[in-house]
XYZ file of C-alpha atoms in Angstrom:
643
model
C 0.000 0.000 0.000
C 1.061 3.914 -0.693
C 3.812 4.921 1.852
C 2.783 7.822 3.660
C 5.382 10.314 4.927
C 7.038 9.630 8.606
C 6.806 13.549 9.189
C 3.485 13.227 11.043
C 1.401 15.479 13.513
C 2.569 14.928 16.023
C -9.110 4.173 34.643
C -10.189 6.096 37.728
C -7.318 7.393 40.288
C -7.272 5.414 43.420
C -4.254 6.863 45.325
C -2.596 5.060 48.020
C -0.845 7.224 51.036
C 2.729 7.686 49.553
C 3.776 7.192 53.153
C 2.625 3.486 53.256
C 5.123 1.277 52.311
C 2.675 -1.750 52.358
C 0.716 -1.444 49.056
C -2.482 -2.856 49.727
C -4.296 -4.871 47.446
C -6.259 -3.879 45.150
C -7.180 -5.802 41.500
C -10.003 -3.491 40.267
C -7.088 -3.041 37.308
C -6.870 -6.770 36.643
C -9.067 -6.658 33.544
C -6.484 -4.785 31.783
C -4.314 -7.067 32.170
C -6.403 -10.452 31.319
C -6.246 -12.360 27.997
C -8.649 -11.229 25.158
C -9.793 -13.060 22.237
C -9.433 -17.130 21.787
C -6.037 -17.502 21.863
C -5.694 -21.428 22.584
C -4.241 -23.126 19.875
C -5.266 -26.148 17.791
C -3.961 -28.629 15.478
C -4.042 -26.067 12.593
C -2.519 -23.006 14.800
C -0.346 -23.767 17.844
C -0.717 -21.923 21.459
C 2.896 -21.084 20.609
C 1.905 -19.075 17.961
C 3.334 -21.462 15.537
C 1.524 -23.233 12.463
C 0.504 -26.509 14.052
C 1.192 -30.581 12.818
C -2.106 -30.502 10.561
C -1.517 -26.547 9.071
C -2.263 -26.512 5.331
C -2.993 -24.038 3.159
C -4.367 -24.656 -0.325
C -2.333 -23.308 -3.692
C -2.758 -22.204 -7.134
C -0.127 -22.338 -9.959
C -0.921 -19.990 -12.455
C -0.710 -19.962 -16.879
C -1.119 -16.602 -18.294
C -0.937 -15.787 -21.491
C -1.869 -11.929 -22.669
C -1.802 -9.505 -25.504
C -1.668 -5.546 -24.650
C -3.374 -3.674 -27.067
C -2.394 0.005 -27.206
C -4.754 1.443 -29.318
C -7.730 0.556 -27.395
C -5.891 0.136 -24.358
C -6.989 -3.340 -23.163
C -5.216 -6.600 -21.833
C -6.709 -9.898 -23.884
C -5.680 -13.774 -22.881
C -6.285 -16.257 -21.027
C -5.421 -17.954 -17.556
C -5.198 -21.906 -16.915
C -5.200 -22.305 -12.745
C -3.840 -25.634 -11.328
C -5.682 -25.693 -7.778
C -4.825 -27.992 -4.897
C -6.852 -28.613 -2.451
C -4.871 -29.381 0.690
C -7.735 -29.037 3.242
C -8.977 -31.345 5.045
C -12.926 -30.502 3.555
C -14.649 -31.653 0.148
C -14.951 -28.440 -2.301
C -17.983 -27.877 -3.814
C -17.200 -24.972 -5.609
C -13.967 -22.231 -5.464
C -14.545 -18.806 -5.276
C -12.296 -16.784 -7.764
C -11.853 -12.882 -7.334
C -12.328 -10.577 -10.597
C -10.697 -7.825 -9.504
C -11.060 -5.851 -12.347
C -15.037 -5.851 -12.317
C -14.246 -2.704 -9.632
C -13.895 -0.762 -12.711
C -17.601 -0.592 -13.389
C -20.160 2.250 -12.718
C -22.764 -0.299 -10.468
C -19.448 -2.032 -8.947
C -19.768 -2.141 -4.618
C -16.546 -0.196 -4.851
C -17.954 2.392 -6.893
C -21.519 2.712 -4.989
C -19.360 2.979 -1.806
C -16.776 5.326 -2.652
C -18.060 9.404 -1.946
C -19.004 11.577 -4.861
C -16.500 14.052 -3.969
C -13.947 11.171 -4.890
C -11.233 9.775 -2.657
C -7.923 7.693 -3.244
C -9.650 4.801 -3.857
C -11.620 6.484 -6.921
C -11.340 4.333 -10.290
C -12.469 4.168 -13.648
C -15.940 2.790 -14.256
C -15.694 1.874 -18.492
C -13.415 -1.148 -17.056
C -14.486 -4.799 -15.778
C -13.975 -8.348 -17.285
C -15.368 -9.812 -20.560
C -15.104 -13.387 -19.937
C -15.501 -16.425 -22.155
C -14.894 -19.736 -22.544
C -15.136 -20.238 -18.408
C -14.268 -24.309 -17.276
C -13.361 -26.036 -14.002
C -12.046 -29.514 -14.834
C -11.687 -32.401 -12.166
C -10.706 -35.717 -13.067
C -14.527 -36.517 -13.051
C -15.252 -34.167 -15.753
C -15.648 -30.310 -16.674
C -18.469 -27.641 -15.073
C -19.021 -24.346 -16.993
C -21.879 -23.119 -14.029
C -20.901 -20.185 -12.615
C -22.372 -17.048 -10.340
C -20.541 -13.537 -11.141
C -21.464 -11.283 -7.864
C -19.475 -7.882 -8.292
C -16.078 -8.684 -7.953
C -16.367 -12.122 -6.947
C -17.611 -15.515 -9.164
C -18.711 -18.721 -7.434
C -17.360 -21.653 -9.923
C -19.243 -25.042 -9.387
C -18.031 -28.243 -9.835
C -19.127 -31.313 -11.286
C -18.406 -33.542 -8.683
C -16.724 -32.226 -4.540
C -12.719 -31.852 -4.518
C -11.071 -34.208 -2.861
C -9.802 -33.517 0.177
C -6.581 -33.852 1.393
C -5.143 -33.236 -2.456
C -8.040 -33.052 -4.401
C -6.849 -31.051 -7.562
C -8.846 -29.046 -10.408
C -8.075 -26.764 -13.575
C -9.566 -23.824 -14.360
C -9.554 -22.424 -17.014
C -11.113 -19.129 -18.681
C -10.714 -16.028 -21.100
C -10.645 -12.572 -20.095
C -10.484 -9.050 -21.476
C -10.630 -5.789 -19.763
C -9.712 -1.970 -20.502
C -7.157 -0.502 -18.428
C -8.245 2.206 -15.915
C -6.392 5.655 -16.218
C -6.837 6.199 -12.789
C -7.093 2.361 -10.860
C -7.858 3.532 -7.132
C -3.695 4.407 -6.856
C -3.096 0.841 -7.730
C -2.737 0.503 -11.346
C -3.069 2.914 -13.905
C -1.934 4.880 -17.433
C 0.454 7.109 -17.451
C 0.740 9.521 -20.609
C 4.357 10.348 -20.934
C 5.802 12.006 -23.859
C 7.813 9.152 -25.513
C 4.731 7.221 -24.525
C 1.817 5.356 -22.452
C 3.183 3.911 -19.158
C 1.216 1.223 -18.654
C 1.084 -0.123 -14.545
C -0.671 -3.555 -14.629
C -1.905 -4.901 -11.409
C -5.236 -6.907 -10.046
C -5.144 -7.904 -13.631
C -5.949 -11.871 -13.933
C -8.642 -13.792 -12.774
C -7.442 -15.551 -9.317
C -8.637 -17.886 -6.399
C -9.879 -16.429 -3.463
C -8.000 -18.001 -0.196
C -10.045 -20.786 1.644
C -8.251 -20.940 5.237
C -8.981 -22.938 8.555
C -10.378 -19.743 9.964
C -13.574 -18.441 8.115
C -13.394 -21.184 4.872
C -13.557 -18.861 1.374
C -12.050 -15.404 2.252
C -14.736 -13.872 -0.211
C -14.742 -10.170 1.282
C -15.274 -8.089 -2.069
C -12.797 -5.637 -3.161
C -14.165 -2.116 -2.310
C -10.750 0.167 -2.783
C -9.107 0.097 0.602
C -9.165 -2.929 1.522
C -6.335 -5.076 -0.276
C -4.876 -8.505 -0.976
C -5.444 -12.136 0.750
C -3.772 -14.733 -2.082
C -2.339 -17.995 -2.100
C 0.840 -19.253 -3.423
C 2.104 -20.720 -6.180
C 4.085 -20.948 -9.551
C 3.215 -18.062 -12.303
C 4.135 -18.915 -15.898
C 3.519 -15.348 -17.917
C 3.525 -14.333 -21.064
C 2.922 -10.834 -22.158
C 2.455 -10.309 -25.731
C 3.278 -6.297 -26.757
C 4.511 -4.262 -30.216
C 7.521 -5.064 -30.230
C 9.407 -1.654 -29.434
C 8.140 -1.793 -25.792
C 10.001 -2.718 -22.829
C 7.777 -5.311 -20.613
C 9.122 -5.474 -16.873
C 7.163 -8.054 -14.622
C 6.969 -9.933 -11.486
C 9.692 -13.093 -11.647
C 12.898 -13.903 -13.959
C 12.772 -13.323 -18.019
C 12.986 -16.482 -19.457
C 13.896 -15.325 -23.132
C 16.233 -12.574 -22.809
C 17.289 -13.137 -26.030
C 14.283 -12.723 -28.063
C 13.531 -9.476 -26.724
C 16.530 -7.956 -26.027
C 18.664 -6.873 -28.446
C 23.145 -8.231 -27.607
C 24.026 -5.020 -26.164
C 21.112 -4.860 -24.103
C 22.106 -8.695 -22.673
C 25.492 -7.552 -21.522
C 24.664 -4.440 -19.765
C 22.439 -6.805 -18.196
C 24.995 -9.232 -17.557
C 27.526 -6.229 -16.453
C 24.847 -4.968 -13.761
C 24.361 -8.571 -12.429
C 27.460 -7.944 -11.211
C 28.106 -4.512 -10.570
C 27.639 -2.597 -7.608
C 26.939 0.610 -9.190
C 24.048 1.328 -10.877
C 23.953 0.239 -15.174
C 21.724 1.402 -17.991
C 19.881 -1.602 -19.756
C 18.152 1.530 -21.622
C 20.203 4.464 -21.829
C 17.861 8.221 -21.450
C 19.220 8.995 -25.509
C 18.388 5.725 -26.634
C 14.435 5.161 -25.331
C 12.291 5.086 -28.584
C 15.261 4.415 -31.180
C 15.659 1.712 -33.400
C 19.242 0.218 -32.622
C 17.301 0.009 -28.775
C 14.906 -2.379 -29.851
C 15.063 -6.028 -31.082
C 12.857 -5.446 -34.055
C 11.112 -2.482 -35.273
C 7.245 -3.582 -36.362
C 5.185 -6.266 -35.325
C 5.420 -7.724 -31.882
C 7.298 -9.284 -28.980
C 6.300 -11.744 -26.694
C 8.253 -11.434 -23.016
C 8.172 -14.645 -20.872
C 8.307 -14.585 -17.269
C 8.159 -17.150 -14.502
C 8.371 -16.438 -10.630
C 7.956 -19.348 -7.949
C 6.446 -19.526 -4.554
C 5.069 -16.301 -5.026
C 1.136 -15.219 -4.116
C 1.044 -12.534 -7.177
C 2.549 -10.710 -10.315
C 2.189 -7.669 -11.728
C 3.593 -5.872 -14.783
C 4.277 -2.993 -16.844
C 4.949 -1.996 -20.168
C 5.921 1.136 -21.991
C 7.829 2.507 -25.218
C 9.244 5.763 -23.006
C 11.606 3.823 -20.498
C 14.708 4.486 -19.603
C 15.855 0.909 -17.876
C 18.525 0.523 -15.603
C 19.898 -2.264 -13.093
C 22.718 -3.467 -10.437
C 23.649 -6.339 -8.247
C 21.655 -7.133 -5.012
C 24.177 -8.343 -2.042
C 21.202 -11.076 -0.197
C 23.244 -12.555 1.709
C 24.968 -15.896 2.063
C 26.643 -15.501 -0.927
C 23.129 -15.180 -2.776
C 22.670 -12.105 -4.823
C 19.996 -10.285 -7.160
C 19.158 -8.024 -9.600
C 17.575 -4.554 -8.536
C 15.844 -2.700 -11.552
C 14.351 0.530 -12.309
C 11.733 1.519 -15.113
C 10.848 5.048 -15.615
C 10.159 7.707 -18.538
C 12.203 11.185 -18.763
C 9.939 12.780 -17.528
C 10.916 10.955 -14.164
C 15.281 11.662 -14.767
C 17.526 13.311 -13.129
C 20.499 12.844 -10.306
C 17.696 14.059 -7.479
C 15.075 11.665 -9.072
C 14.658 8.724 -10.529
C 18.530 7.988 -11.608
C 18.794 7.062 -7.997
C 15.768 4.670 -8.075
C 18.250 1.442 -8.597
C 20.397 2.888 -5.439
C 17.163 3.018 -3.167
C 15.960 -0.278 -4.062
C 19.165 -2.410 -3.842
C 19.569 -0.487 -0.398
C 16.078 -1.689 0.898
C 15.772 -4.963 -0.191
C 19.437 -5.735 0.610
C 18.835 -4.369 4.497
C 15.760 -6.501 4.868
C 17.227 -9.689 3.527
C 20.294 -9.142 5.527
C 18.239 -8.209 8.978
C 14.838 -10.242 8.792
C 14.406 -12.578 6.338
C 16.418 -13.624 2.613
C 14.598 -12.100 -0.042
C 13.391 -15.019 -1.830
C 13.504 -13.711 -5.421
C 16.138 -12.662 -7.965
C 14.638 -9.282 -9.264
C 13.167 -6.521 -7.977
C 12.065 -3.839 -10.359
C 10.901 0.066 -9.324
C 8.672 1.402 -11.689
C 7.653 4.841 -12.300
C 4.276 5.377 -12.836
C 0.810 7.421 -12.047
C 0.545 5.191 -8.937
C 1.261 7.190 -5.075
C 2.993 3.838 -3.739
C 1.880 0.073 -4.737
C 3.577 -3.095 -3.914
C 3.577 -6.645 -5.577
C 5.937 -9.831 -5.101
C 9.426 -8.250 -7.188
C 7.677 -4.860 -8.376
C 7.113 -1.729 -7.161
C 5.126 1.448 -8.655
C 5.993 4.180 -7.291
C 5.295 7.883 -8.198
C 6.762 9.164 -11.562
C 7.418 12.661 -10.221
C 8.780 11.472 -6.642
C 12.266 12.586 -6.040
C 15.142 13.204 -3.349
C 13.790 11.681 0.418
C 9.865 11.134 -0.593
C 11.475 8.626 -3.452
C 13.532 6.829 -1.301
C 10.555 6.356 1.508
C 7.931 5.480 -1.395
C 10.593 3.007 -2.892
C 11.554 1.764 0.747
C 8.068 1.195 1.863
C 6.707 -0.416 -1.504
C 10.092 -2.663 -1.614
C 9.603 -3.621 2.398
C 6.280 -5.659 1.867
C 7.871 -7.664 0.150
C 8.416 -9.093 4.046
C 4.841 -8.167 4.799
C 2.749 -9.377 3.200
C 4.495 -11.464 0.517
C 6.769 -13.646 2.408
C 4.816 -13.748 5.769
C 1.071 -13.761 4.212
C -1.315 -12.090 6.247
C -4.688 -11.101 5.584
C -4.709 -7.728 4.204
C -8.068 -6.683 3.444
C -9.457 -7.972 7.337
C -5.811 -6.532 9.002
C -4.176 -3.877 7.231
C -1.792 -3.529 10.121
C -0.187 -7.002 10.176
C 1.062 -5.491 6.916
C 1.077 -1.769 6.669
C 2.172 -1.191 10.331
C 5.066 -3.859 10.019
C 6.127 -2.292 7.121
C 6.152 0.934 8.873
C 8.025 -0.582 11.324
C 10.736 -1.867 9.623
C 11.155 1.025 7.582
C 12.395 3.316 10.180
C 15.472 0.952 10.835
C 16.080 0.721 6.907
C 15.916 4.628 6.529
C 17.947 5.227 9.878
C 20.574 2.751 7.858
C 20.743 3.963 4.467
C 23.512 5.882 3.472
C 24.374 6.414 7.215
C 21.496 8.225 7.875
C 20.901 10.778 4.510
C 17.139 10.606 5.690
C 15.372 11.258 8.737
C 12.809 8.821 10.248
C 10.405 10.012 12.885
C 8.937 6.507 13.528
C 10.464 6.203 16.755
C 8.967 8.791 18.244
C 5.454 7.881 19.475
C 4.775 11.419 20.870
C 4.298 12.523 17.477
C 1.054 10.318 17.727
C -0.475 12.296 21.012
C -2.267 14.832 18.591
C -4.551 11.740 16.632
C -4.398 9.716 20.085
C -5.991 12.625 21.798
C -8.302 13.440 18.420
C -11.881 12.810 19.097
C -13.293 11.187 15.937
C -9.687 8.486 16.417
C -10.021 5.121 15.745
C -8.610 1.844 16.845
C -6.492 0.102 15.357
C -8.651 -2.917 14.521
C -11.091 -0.561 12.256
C -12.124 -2.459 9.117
C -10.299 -0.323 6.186
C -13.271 0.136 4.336
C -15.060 1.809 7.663
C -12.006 3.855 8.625
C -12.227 7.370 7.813
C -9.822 7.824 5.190
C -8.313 11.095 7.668
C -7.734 7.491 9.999
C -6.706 4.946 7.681
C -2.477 6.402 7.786
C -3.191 5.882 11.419
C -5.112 3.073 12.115
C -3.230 1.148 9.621
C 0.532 2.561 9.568
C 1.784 4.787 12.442
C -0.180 3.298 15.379
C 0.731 -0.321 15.055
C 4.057 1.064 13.983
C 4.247 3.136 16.911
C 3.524 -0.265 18.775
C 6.044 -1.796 17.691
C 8.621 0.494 18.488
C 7.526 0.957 22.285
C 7.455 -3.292 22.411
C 11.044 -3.270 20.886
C 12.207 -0.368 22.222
C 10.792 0.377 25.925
C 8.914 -2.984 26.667
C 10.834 -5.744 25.852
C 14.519 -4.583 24.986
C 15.863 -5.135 20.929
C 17.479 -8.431 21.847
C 13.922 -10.255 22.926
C 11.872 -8.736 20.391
C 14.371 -9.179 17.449
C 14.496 -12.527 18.522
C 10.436 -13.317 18.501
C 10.207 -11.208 15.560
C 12.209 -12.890 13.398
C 11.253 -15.754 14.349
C 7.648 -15.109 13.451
C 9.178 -14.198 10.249
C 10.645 -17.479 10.002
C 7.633 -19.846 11.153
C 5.181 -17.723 9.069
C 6.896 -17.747 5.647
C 4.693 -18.373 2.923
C 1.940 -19.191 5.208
C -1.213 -17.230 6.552
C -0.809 -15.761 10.077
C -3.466 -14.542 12.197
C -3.090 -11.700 14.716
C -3.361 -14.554 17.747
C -0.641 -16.176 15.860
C 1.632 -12.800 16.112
C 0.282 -12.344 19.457
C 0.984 -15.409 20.988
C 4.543 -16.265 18.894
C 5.911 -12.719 20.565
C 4.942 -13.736 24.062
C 6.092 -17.201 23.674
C 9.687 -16.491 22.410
C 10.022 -13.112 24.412
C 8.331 -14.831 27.445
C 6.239 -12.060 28.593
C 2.716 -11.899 28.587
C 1.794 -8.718 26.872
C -2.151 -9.434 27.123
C -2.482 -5.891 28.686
C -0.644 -4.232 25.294
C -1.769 -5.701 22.221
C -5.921 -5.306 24.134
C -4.827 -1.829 24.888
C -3.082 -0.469 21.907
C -4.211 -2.871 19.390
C -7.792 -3.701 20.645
C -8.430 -0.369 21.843
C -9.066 3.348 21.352
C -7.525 4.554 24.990
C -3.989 5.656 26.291
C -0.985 6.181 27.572
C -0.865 8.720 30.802
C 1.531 7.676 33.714
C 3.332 10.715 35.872
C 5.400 11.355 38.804
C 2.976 12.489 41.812
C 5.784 13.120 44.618
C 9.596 12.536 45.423
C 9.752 12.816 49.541
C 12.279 12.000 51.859
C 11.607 8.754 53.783
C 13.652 7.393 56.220
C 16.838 8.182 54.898
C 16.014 7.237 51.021
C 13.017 8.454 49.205
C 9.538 7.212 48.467
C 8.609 7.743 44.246
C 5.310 8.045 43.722
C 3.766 7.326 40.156
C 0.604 7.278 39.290
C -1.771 5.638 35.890
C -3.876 8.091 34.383
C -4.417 6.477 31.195
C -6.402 2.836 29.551
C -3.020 1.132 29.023
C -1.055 0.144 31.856
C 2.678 -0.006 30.392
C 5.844 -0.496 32.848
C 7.940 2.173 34.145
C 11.442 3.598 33.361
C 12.423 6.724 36.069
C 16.029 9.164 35.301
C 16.865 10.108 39.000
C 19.052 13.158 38.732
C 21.095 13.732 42.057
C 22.449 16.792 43.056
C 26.099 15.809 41.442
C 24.695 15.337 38.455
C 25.176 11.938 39.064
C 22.362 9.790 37.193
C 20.757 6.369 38.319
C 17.636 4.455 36.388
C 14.727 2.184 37.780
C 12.366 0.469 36.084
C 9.470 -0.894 37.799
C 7.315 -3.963 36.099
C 4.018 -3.181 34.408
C 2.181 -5.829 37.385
C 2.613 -2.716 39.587
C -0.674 -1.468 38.225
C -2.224 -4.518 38.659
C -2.744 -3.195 42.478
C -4.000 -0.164 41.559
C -3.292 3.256 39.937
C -1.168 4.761 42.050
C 2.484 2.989 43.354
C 5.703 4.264 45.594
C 8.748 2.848 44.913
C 11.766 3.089 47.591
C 14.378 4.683 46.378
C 17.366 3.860 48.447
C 20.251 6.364 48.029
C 22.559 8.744 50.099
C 22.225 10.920 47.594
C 20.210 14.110 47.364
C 17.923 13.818 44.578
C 17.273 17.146 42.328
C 15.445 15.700 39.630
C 13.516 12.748 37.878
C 11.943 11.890 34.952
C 9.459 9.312 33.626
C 10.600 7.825 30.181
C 13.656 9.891 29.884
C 13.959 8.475 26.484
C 10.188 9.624 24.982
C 10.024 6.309 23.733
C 6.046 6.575 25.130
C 3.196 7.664 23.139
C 2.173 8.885 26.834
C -0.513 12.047 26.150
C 0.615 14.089 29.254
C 3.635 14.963 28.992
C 3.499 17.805 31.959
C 3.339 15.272 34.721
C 6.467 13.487 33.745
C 8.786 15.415 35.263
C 9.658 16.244 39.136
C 12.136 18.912 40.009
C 13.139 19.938 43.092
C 12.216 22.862 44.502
């Protein structure tokens, strides 16, 4: 989804006597910290947070073969879908998603979307013309079908097998390409040319899990992707003095590119430093191009991947260098764009920013599973698929390297760890977020600023009336919301877990390992949820209901600092919904410095706690998160000073 900028906007009291060093009981405050949700695990999901002995998932390999047709601006061809059904239910039917049927003026998408237009605004001449439609089991072949908006039921002749029950669909397809596809997909009219960013473009099976069955949510505009994985065999048919970039590895290099075009492409495979495939005085000239009438056909193939997308355009300038993944495994990083998009502050640094963010990821979370990733400039804000990007064509300087470092960093979430995007934006969106502030802080020792560790720049939305929580549908969030509810809060989240609750060490070390358990499969939030505690060993019940599961906040301050018997007695108090433990500066007098943290089960007795300070020391000062790594809303009652 679009990267949005990191420069953002920035229970009752029941006080104990600070004199009593016996804190009496009191658990009115234990709800906060109980479990929420059913969280016990099964066969399918462990308690661990792990996939359990009997996990499956189903998958899809995928045939496509396609014509683009520049004149009248459509995609023709046809799809063959080798289905596998690993569950442990007979299939009566398999629910495909036609994506493209958005694109229509009596669409959901379009009935739902405001008058006054929004991001998610698209074309409505669009939608599928299908033909020849077929699902073929080794009992025989069913043509009966339901088309409901963006969704078609597909009967059977006979139930699938469970347990490895396999059919083959198989169908043609036609649509017109949106100008504007809801900041997704799109034209682009460029001067040398039509930039052509092809995305939700094939007809594909919707994802039947061990949680709900058929994931058949349809596709509105802000809600995204839920897919399953598989092979993708593509073939993309085009006049032949375009340049086709997509998803995977070209299989015929040498039918479509021309010999000096195959060893600049061998020379960046190995090169550090940016190469031009496509130099900026040779887009549109005939010694750049294979042959100069008729047309090209550009074969792709990507495994173990849950989409593909493509693009295609006379106008680009195409250039490439080596990826560094990591045990000796390397890549090729790519970048697509028109003139229009050149330049030394722009887009000639495209290839830089998207080696640099897929080679931190690879090296910190996960390996980056595929050989290419390609950047291409288009009329799209910020879209991500498995290997491609779209990015802005007039995006330059720090907002292309965050557009390029976002798009490139979901290739973590949600294509290697699959979650459900349309039901939890945030299991994508707000990881992404959170990884990108450590990729930014990194690149090119620190030439950008992140502001993602800084949850105080949330207190102005976390304090806003009409906020919403974090578990808001997408398509209900208020699109003023959906940044937050989907990107900085969860982000935010993250950071305080890492950063102030748990320490780097325990949380890189669930974290990854979540990663690592959850590759290629479909987590649940329980499954995040319980996988952190598990590894970290902490139950965090109290954060992910508060922060996650919640709309309240953050308020702890310092009450008093008094002498007590020869130490002193602090005295912090819990203003806020979300209990969270505490980290106190003391300042003494010689500007000596000592920190305590108290546990978060201190609120557990209450709202109100003293802590003994033992010391010789006079004390002249302390603070409550001297760090600000708390979104906490109040930040005048963090601070005592001596008088």
């Amino acid at each position: 989804m679009r990267y949005f900028k990191s420069s953002i906007l920035g229970l009752f009291a029941f006080l104990l006597p600070f004199s009593m060093l016996a804190q009496e009981a009191n658990y009115g405050n234990q709800h906060l910290f109980d479990n929420f949700t059913y969280r016990e695990g099964n066969v399918y999901r462990t308690a661990s947070g792990k996939p359990g002995p009997e996990y499956w998932q189903n998958a899809a390999d995928y045939i496509l073969e396609v014509n683009l047709d520049e004149k009248n601006h459509t995609v023709t061809g046809n799809v063959t879908i080798h289905y596998t059904n690993n569950s442990p239910e007979v299939l009566d039917f398999i629910w495909v998603y036609l994506e493209q049927n958005r694109f229509t003026e009596d669409s959901r998408g379009t009935l739902t979307t405001s008058v006054l237009g929004s991001r998610y605004s698209g074309d409505v001449e669009g939608g599928y013309e299908l033909s020849n439609i077929s699902a073929i089991t080794e009992t025989g072949t069913s043509s009966k079908h339901i088309i409901t908006d963006t969704r078609m039921q597909l009967f059977l002749d006979q139930p699938l097998a469970a347990k490895g029950g396999k059919a083959t669909i198989k169908m043609d397809f036609k649509f017109k390409i949106p100008v504007e596809g809801m900041d997704r997909m799109g034209r682009l009219e460029t001067e040398a040319g039509t930039v052509y960013a092809i995305a939700q473009w094939y007809p594909r099976v919707a994802v039947f899990d061990d949680v709900v069955g058929w994931n058949t949510e349809p596709y509105l505009g802000a809600g995204e992707f839920y897919c399953e994985y598989g092979t993708f065999d593509v073939k993309i048919t085009a006049a032949a003095d375009q340049t086709v970039v997509c998803s995977g590895i070209l299989q015929n290099p040498k039918d479509v590119l021309t010999k000096t075009q195959q060893d600049r492409f061998a020379k960046a495979e190995k090169s550090d430093k940016t190469v031009y495939i496509i130099k900026p005085d040779e887009v549109g000239k005939p010694a750049s191009q294979v042959k100069n009438k008729g047309t090209l056909t550009w074969h792709y193939k990507m495994e173990n991947t849950r989409d593909v997308a493509w693009a295609s355009s006379r106008a680009f300038i195409w250039d490439a260098a080596k990826m560094n993944l990591g045990n000796g495994k390397t890549g090729v990083a790519q970048s697509v764009y028109p003139k229009e998009s050149d330049g030394v502050g722009a887009w000639t640094r495209s290839t830089e920013y998207t080696k640099a963010s897929v080679e931190f990821y690879s090296n910190t979370y996960y390996p980056y599973p595929y050989h290419t990733a390609i950047n291409v400039a288009a009329n799209v804000g910020g879209m991500e698929y498995p290997g491609v990007s779209f990015c802005h064509y007039k995006s330059r300087g720090e907002d292309l390297w965050g557009v390029t470092d976002h798009e490139f960093g979901h290739n973590w979430f949600p294509m290697i760890v699959g979650s459900n995007e349309r039901r939890y934006p945030w299991m994508d969106e707000g990881f992404n977020t959170f990884i990108n502030h450590y990729s930014t802080v990194a690149f090119n020792n620190g030439e950008y600023p992140s502001y993602t560790d800084k949850p105080r720049t949330l207190v102005r939305y976390l304090t806003y009336e009409n906020r919403e929580g974090i578990d808001t549908s997408p398509e209900v969030a208020n699109a003023r919301n959906l940044g937050y509810t989907a990107y900085f809060k969860p982000a935010a989240g993250l950071i305080m877990l890492r950063e102030y609750i748990l320490g780097a060490e325990r949380f890189d070390n669930a974290f990854k390992s979540y990663i690592r358990h959850w590759a290629y499969k479909h987590p649940q939030p329980n499954d995040f949820f319980n996988h952190m505690e598990n590894v970290a060993g902490e139950d965090l019940s109290y954060f992910w209901k508060g922060w996650f599961y919640g709309n309240g906040n953050i308020d702890m301050g310092i009450t008093a600092v008094e002498p007590h018997q020869g130490n002193y007695l602090i005295t912090v108090e819990n203003n806020g919904e979300i209990p969270m433990p505490v980290e106190l500066q003391v300042i003494y007098t010689d500007d000596t410095t000592e920190n305590v943290r108290l546990p978060v089960e201190i609120w557990q007795r209450g709202n109100s706690w003293s802590h003994l300070l033992k010391t010789t020391k006079e004390v002249q000062r302390v603070v409550l998160d001297p760090n600000k790594m708390l979104a906490d809303i109040n930040i005048l009652n963090d601070t005592w000073n001596k008088l």
